[in-house]
Tab-separated table of C-alpha atoms in Angstrom:
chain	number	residue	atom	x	y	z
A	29	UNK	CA	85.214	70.382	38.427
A	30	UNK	CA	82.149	71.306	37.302
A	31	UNK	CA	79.596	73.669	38.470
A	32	UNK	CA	76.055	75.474	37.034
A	33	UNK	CA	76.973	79.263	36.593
A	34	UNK	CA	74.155	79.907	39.123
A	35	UNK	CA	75.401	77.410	41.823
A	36	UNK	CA	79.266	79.085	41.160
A	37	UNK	CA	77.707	82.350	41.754
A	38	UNK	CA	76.321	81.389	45.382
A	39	UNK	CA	80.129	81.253	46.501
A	40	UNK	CA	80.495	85.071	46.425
A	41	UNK	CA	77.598	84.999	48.185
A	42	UNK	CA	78.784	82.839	50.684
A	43	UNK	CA	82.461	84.574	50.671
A	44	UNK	CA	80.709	87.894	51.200
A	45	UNK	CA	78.685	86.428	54.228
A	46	UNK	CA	82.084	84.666	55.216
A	47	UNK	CA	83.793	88.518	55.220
A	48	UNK	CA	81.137	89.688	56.711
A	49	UNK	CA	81.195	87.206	59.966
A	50	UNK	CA	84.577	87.798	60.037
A	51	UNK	CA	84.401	91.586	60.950
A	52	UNK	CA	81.691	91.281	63.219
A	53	UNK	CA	84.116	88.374	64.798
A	54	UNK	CA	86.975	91.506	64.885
A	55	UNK	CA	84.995	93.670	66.496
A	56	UNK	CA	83.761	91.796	68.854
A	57	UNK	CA	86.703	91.238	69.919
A	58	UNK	CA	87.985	94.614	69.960
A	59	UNK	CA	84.779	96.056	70.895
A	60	UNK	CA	84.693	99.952	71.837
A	61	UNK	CA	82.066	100.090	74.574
A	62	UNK	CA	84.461	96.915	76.183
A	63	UNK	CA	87.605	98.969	76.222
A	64	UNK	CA	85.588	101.686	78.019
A	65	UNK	CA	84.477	99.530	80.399
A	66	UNK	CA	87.575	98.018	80.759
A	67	UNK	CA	89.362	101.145	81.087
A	68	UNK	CA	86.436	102.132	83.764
A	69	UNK	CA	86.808	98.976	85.610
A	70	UNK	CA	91.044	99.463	85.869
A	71	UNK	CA	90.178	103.382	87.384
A	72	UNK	CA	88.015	101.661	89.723
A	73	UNK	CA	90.518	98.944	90.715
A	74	UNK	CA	93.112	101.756	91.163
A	75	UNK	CA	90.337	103.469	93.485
A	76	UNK	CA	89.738	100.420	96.015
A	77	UNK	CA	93.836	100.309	95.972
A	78	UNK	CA	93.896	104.305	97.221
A	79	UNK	CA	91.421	104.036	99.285
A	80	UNK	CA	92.480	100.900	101.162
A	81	UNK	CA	95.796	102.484	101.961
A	82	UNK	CA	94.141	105.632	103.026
A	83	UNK	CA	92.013	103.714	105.263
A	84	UNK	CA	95.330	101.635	106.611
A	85	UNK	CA	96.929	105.018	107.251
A	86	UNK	CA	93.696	106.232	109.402
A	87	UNK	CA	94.215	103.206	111.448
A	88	UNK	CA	98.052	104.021	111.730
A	89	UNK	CA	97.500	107.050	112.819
A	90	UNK	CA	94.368	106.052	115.027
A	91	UNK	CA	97.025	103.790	117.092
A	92	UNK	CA	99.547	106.970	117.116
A	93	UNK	CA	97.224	109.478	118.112
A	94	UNK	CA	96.004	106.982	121.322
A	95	UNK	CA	99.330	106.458	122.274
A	96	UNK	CA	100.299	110.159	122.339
A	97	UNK	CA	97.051	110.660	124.370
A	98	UNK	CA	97.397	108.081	126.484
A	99	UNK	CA	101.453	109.756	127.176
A	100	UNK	CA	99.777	112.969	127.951
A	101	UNK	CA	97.623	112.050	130.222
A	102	UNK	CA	100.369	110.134	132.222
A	103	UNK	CA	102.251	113.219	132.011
A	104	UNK	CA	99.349	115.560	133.027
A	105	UNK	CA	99.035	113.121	136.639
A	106	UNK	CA	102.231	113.964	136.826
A	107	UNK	CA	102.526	117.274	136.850
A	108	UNK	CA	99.365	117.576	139.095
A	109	UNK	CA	101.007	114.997	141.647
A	110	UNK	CA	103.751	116.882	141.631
A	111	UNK	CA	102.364	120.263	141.838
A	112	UNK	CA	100.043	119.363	144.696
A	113	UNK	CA	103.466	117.782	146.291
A	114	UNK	CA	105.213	121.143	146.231
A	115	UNK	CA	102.203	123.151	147.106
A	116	UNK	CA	101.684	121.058	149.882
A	117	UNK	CA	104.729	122.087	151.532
A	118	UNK	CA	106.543	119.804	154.242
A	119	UNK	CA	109.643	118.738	151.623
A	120	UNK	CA	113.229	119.596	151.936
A	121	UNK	CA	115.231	121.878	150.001
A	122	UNK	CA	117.129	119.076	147.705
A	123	UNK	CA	113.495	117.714	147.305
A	124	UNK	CA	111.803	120.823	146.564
A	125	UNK	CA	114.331	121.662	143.857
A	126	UNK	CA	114.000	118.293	142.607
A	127	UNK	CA	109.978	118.670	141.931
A	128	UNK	CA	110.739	121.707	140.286
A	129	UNK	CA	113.344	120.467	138.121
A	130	UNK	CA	110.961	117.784	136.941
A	131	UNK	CA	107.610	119.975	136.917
A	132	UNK	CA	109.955	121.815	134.072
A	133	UNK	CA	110.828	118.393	132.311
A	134	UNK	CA	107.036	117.337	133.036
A	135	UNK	CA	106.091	120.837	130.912
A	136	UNK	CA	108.480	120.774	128.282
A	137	UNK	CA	107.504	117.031	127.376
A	138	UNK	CA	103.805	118.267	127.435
A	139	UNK	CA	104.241	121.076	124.838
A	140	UNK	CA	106.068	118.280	122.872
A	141	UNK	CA	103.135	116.050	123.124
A	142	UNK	CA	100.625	118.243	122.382
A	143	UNK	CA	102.234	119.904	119.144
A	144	UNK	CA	103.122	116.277	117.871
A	145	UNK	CA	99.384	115.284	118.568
A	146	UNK	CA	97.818	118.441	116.968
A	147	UNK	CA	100.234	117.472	113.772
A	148	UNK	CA	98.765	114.070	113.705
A	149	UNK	CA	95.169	115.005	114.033
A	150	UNK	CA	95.863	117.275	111.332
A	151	UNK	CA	96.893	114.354	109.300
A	152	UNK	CA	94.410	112.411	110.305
A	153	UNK	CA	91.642	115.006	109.279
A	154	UNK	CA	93.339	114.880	105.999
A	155	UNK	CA	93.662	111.090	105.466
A	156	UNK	CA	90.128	111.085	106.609
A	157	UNK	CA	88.934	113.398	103.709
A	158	UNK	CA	90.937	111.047	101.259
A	159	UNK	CA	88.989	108.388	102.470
A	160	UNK	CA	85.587	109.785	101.989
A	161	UNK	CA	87.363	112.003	98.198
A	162	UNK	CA	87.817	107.975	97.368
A	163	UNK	CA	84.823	106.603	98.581
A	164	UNK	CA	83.407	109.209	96.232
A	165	UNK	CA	84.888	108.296	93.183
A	166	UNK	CA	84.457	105.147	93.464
A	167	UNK	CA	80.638	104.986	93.600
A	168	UNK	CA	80.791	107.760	90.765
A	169	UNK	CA	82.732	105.095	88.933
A	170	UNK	CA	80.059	102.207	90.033
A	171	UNK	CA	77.490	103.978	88.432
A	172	UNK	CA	79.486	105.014	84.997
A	173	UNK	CA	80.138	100.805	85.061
A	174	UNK	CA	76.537	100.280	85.432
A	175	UNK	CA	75.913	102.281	82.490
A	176	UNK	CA	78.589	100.963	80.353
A	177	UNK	CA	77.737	97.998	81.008
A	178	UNK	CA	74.414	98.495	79.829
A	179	UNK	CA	75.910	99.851	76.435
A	180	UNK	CA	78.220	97.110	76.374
A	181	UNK	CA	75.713	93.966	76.461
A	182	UNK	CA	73.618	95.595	74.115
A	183	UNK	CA	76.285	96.239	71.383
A	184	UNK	CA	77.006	92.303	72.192
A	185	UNK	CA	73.530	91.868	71.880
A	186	UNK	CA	73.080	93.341	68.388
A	187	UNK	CA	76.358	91.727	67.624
A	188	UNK	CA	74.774	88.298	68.312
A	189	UNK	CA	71.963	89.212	66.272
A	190	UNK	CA	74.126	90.238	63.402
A	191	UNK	CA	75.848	87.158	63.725
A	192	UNK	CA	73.007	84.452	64.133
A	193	UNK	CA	71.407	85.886	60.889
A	194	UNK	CA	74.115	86.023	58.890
A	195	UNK	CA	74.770	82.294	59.757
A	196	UNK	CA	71.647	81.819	58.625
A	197	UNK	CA	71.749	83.687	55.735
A	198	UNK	CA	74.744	81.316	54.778
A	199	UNK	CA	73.439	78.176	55.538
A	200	UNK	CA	70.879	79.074	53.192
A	201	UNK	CA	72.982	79.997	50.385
A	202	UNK	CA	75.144	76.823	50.804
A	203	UNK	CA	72.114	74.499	51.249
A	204	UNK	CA	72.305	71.845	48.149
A	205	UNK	CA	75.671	73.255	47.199
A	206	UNK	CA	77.744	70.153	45.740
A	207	UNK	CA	80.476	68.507	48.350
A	208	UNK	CA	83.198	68.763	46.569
A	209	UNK	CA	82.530	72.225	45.835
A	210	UNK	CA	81.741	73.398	49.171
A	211	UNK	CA	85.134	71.286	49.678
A	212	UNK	CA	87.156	73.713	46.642
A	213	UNK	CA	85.988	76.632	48.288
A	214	UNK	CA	86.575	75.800	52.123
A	215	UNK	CA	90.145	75.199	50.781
A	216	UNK	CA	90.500	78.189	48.762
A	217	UNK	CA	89.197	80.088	52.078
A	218	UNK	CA	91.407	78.816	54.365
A	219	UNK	CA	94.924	79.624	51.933
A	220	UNK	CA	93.607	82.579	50.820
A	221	UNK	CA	91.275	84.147	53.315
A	222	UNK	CA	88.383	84.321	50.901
A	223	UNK	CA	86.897	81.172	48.955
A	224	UNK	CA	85.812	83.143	46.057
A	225	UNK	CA	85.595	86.193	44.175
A	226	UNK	CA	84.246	87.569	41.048
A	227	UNK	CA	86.100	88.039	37.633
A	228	UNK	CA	86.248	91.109	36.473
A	229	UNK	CA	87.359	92.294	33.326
A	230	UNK	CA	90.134	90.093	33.643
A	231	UNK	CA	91.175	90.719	37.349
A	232	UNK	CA	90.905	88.794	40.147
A	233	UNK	CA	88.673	90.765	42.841
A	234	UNK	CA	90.032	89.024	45.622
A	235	UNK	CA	93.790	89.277	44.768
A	236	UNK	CA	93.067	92.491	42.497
A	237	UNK	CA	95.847	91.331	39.904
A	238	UNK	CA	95.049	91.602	35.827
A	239	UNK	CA	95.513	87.960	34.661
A	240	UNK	CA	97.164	87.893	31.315
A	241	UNK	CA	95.608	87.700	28.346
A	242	UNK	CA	96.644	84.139	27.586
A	243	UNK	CA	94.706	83.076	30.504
A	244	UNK	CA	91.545	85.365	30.165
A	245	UNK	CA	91.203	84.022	26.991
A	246	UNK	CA	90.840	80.815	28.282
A	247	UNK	CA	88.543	81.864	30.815
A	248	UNK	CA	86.003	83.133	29.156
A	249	UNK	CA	86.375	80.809	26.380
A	250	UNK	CA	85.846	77.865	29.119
A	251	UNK	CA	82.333	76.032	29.242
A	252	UNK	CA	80.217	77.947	31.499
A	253	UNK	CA	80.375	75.087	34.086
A	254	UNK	CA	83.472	74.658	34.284
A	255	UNK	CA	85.076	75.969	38.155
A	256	UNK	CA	87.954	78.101	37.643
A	257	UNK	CA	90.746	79.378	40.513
A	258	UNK	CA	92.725	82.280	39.833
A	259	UNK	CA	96.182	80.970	39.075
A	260	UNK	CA	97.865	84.137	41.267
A	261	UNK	CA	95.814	83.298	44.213
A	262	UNK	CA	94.340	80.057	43.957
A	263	UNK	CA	90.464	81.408	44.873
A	264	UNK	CA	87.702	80.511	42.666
A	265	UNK	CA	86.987	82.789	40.101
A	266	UNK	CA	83.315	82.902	39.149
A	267	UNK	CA	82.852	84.528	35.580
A	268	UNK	CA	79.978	87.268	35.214
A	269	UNK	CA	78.748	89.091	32.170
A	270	UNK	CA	82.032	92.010	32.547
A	271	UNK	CA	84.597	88.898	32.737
């Protein structure tokens, strides 16, 4: 194949340009200011999860804490019912000694209702706070996503930029190139991950192995035209004045 020296040189251009989309490709895909969102957005995720539970458990204990009520106040008639019974004389001995019997049973079961309902509203004080500790956190965390989001569009956005104008840059530099060079290199790109690469005193840039002589001397004895691969690495080898 043959090729003006000036035309051949445009491929490293273009392979440069091609490297160069390539990395901005790899890191926009592993972007920084994405994996701190991400990681932001996963704290946040855990945050709704914690605080949702909490917020279950208030209910729980919302139920618990009416029921023990509601048993304390049955037991509190009770005991004033049957207070006001005994006080109000009139009753036998057997039932006398019954009232008391169960104004005892009536108080015991109220000191047990009233310590198990001060433990609850303890916990429920405390569930409570974890509620509002989440709530918290998570609008600290809304606003840290707000900013990183920010940070993260605009890196995108000077990605993009990056990107559309070295595109351009490249359709520039392989405007007029010959089809069935454009061809050699696409070829040489896609089996070697670069189309071309300079010669350089006999090495191959983009494999970095010295060629031996046999085949140096042929290279630089070659007509100037003439479109030469690297025989190590199959990319084409454009010759320069240190070749």
């Amino acid at each position: 194949m043959k090729a003006d020296p000036t035309v051949q040189r445009r491929l490293v251009d273009i392979a440069e340009l091609d490297l160069r989309l390539g990395s901005l490709a790899h890191r926009r895909r592993s972007l920084p200011e994405q994996g701190v969102l991400d990681t932001l957005e996963a704290e946040r995720r855990a945050a709704v999860e914690s605080a949702a539970r909490a917020r279950i458990h208030v209910e729980d204990l919302d139920r618990a804490i009416a029921k023990l009520s509601s048993d304390l106040d049955a037991v509190r008639r009770r005991r004033a019912n049957d207070a006001e019974l005994l006080a109000g004389g009139g009753l036998s001995d057997r039932q006398s000694t019954e009232l008391e019997y169960e104004l005892g049973s009536l108080h015991r079961r109220e000191e047990n209702l009233v310590a198990e309902l001060s433990e609850l509203t303890e916990r429920h004080e405390a569930v409570v706070a974890d509620v509002r500790h989440s709530g918290a956190i998570i609008t600290d965390l809304d606003a840290r996503l707000g900013m990183a989001t920010t940070v993260r569009d605009t890196a995108l956005a000077e990605l993009e930029d990056s990107v559309t104008a070295t595109t351009a840059e490249r359709a520039r530099q392989a405007e007029d190139l010959p089809p069935d060079l454009l061809d050699l290199y696409s070829r040489s790109a896609a089996e070697a991950g670069v189309g071309a690469a300079i010669l350089n005193g006999g090495r191959c840039s983009a494999c970095a192995m010295d060629l031996d002589r046999t085949t140096v001397s042929a290279f630089r004895t070659a007509p100037a035209d003439d479109v030469l691969t690297c025989p190590e690495c199959g990319v084409i080898v454009v010759r320069t004045d240190n070749s």
